[in-house]
Coordinates of C-alpha atoms in Angstrom, one line a residue:
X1 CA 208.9 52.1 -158.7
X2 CA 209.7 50.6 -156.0
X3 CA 208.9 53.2 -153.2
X4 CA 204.6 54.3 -153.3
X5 CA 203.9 56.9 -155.8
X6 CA 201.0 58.8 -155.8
X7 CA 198.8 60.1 -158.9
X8 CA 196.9 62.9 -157.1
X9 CA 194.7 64.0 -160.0
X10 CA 193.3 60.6 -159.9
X11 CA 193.5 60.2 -156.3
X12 CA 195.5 56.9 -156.7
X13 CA 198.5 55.4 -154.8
X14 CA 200.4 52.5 -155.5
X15 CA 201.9 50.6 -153.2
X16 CA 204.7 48.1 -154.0
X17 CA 205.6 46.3 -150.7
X18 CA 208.6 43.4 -150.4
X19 CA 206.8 40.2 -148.6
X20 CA 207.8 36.4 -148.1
X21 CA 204.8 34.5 -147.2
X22 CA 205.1 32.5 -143.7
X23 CA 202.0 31.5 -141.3
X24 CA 203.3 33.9 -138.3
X25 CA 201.9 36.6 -140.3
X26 CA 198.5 35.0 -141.7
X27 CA 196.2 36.2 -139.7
X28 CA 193.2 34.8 -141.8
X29 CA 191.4 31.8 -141.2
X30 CA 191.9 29.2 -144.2
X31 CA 189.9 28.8 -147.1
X32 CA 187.5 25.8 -146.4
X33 CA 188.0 22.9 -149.0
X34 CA 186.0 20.7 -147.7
X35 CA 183.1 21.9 -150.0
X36 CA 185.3 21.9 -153.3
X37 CA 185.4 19.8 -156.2
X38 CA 188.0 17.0 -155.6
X39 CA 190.1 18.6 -158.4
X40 CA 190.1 21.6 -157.4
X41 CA 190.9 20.8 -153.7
X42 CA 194.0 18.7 -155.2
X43 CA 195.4 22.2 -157.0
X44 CA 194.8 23.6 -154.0
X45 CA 197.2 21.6 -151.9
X46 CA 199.7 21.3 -155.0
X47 CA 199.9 25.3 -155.5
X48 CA 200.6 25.1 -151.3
X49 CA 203.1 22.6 -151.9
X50 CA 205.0 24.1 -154.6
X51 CA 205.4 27.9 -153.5
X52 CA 208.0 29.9 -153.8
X53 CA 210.4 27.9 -152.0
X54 CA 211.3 25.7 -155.1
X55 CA 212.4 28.2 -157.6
X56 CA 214.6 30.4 -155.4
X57 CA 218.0 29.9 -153.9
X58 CA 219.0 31.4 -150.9
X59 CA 222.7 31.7 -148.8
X60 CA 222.8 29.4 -146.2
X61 CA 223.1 31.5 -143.4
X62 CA 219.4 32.2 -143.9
X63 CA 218.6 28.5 -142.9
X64 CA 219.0 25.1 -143.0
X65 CA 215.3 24.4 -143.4
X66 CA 212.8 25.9 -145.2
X67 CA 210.5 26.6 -142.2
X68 CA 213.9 28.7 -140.3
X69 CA 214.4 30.0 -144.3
X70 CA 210.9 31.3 -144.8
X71 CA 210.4 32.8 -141.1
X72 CA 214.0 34.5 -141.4
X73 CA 213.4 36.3 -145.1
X74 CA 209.7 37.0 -144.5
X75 CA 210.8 39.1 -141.3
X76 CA 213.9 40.5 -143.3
X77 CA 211.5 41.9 -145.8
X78 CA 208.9 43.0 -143.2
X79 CA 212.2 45.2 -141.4
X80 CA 212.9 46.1 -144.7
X81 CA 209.3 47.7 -145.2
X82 CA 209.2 49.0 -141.9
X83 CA 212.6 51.5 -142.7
X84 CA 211.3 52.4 -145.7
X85 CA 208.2 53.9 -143.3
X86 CA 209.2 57.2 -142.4
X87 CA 209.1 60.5 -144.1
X88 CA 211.4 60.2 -147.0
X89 CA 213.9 62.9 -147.4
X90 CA 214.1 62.7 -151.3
X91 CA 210.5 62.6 -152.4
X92 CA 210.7 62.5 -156.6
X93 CA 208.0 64.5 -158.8
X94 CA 207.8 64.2 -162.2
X95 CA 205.5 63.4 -165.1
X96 CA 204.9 60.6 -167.4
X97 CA 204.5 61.0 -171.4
X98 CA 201.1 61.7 -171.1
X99 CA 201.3 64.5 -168.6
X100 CA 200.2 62.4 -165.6
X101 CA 201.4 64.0 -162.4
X102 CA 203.5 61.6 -160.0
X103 CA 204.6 62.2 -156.6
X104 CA 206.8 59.8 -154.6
X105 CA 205.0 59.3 -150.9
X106 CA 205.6 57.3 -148.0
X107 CA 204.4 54.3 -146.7
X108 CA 202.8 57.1 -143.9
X109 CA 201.4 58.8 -146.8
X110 CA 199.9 56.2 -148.1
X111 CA 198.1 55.4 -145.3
X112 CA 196.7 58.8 -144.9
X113 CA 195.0 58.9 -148.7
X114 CA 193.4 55.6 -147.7
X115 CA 192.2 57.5 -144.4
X116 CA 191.1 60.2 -147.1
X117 CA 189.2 57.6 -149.0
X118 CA 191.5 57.8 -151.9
X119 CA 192.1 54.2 -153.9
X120 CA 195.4 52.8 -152.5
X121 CA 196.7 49.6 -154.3
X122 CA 199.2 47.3 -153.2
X123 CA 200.9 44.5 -154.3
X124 CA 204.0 42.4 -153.1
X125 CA 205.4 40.9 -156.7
X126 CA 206.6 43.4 -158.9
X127 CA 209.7 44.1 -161.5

């Protein structure tokens, strides 16, 4: 899927969202290394290094650099979330092989089973 679907029997929504990782929207305070192993702080900063920017090719018109890149596709995937917010007009029921009920909801939706306390899950890499 790539809209949320919700499994109301088990109270469950899943949530796949598109994201591109860039500071403007980190809103978290880093993770303190000063206290780490010194080879574990060294993965640290060579998983930061690395990222996503080397295996993926973009047009140039998204960039020159990677810092214009990564701003300009993680705010094309956030606008992309964002339309994909209201009411949807063609909301998919089915069931799976094993009788599972599964509803297609919005991203509003979603929102309001977490405000019922049911479990939402999200995630921002899926297939």
């Amino acid at each position: 899927w790539t809209r949320p679907v919700r499994f109301a029997e088990e109270r469950l929504t899943i949530v796949p969202m598109l994201s591109w990782y860039h500071s403007e929207f980190d809103a978290e305070p880093d993770v303190p290394t000063d206290s780490w192993p010194a080879s574990a702080a060294r993965r640290q900063r060579r998983m930061a290094l690395l990222g996503d920017e080397v295996g993926c090719s973009w047009p140039e018109a998204m960039g020159s650099s990677s810092e214009v890149r990564n701003l300009a596709l993680a705010q094309l995937f956030d606008a992309t979330n964002d339309a994909m917010c209201p009411e949807m007009d063609n909301k998919d029921e089915g069931q799976t092989a094993t009788n599972v009920q599964i509803q297609q909801v919005s991203f509003a939706e979603a929102v309001a089973a977490r405000e019922r306390g049911e479990q939402v899950i999200s995630m921002s890499h899926f297939l």
